[in-house]
Amino acid sequence: MLRFTPLAITLALAATAGVLSLPALAAEPGRVGQTIIRNGEQAAIKGSDTIFTGTVRIDPLYSANNDMRSSGGSVTFEPGARSNWHIHPVGQVLIVTSGVGRTQEWGKPMQEIKAGDIIICPVGIKHWHGASPTTSMTHISICEEKEPGKVVEWMEPVTDAQYNGQ
Ligand code: MN
């Protein structure tokens, strides 16, 4: 006689929903395997002064490709450095990995951000991000592409008054 414990029922429902079926994707012919990008393979890029104020370094992490639409980079802002105002057509996630920084949405107060904070920038919201005046800040930025290569729409620089929350 079958005994229906809560766990057995949960497993049965999961199997019905296909949650427990694990297709062997890696074994299918023509599929590409994992890519491991080794540390040191990708050169750092100096942030352009047409889209940043101050000294900014971008360490590329990974690019989008035909199957995956997100791309990532680690961006380091020296004290006082910040991005121009901008929007992301498919949004952005920022993961602050070190230091202290600042971010602001258009029309809202500037906010301090610190290592460990995660900032979700929704689609089409005008904003900026950067370091604090005295401490550098590094964040990982993850964006999805709306069309190939299009993850951001750059706008005007952040003034000193805006940066200082005035
Ligand atoms: Mn952004």
mmCIF file of N, CA and C and ligand atoms in Angstrom, residues 83-84 86-88 91-94 103 121 125 127-129 139 141 143 151-152 154, ligand 1:
data_model
loop_
_atom_site.group_PDB
_atom_site.id
_atom_site.type_symbol
_atom_site.label_atom_id
_atom_site.label_comp_id
_atom_site.label_asym_id
_atom_site.label_seq_id
_atom_site.Cartn_x
_atom_site.Cartn_y
_atom_site.Cartn_z
ATOM 1 N N SER A 83 29.676 58.112 -13.050
ATOM 2 C CA SER A 83 29.174 58.022 -14.416
ATOM 3 C C SER A 83 28.408 59.286 -14.764
ATOM 4 N N ASN A 84 28.170 59.502 -16.053
ATOM 5 C CA ASN A 84 27.147 60.459 -16.477
ATOM 6 C C ASN A 84 25.771 59.915 -16.101
ATOM 7 N N HIS A 86 22.333 58.324 -17.087
ATOM 8 C CA HIS A 86 22.080 57.366 -18.177
ATOM 9 C C HIS A 86 20.851 56.518 -17.856
ATOM 10 N N ILE A 87 20.381 55.812 -18.864
ATOM 11 C CA ILE A 87 19.324 54.810 -18.653
ATOM 12 C C ILE A 87 19.767 53.495 -19.300
ATOM 13 N N HIS A 88 19.170 52.394 -18.811
ATOM 14 C CA HIS A 88 19.437 51.070 -19.383
ATOM 15 C C HIS A 88 18.148 50.552 -20.019
ATOM 16 N N GLY A 91 17.382 47.462 -18.166
ATOM 17 C CA GLY A 91 17.725 47.459 -16.751
ATOM 18 C C GLY A 91 19.166 47.054 -16.479
ATOM 19 N N GLN A 92 19.517 47.077 -15.189
ATOM 20 C CA GLN A 92 20.895 46.792 -14.763
ATOM 21 C C GLN A 92 20.883 46.325 -13.311
ATOM 22 N N VAL A 93 21.794 45.417 -12.986
ATOM 23 C CA VAL A 93 22.028 45.037 -11.590
ATOM 24 C C VAL A 93 23.462 45.425 -11.247
ATOM 25 N N LEU A 94 23.630 46.124 -10.120
ATOM 26 C CA LEU A 94 24.949 46.497 -9.624
ATOM 27 C C LEU A 94 25.206 45.755 -8.322
ATOM 28 N N THR A 103 24.753 56.707 -5.466
ATOM 29 C CA THR A 103 23.908 56.551 -6.642
ATOM 30 C C THR A 103 22.692 57.438 -6.462
ATOM 31 N N CYS A 121 18.541 48.588 -11.037
ATOM 32 C CA CYS A 121 18.125 49.779 -11.786
ATOM 33 C C CYS A 121 17.088 49.337 -12.809
ATOM 34 N N ILE A 125 14.966 53.937 -16.135
ATOM 35 C CA ILE A 125 15.081 54.907 -15.045
ATOM 36 C C ILE A 125 16.412 55.651 -15.171
ATOM 37 N N HIS A 127 19.580 57.573 -14.061
ATOM 38 C CA HIS A 127 20.336 57.488 -12.810
ATOM 39 C C HIS A 127 21.833 57.640 -13.076
ATOM 40 N N TRP A 128 22.599 57.707 -11.990
ATOM 41 C CA TRP A 128 24.063 57.653 -12.097
ATOM 42 C C TRP A 128 24.590 56.844 -10.923
ATOM 43 N N HIS A 129 25.863 56.422 -11.003
ATOM 44 C CA HIS A 129 26.539 55.764 -9.885
ATOM 45 C C HIS A 129 28.015 56.099 -9.911
ATOM 46 N N HIS A 139 32.036 48.180 -8.388
ATOM 47 C CA HIS A 139 30.839 47.349 -8.502
ATOM 48 C C HIS A 139 30.916 46.481 -9.748
ATOM 49 N N SER A 141 28.742 45.209 -12.728
ATOM 50 C CA SER A 141 27.547 45.650 -13.446
ATOM 51 C C SER A 141 27.113 44.536 -14.390
ATOM 52 N N CYS A 143 24.153 43.744 -17.245
ATOM 53 C CA CYS A 143 23.091 44.298 -18.087
ATOM 54 C C CYS A 143 22.675 43.261 -19.117
ATOM 55 N N VAL A 151 23.288 48.384 -24.282
ATOM 56 C CA VAL A 151 22.931 48.169 -22.880
ATOM 57 C C VAL A 151 22.735 49.471 -22.119
ATOM 58 N N VAL A 152 23.069 50.591 -22.730
ATOM 59 C CA VAL A 152 22.993 51.873 -22.006
ATOM 60 C C VAL A 152 22.786 53.015 -22.992
ATOM 61 N N TRP A 154 23.614 56.941 -22.881
ATOM 62 C CA TRP A 154 24.322 57.948 -22.085
ATOM 63 C C TRP A 154 23.707 59.328 -22.244
HETATM 64 MN MN MN B 1 23.557 52.306 -14.561
#
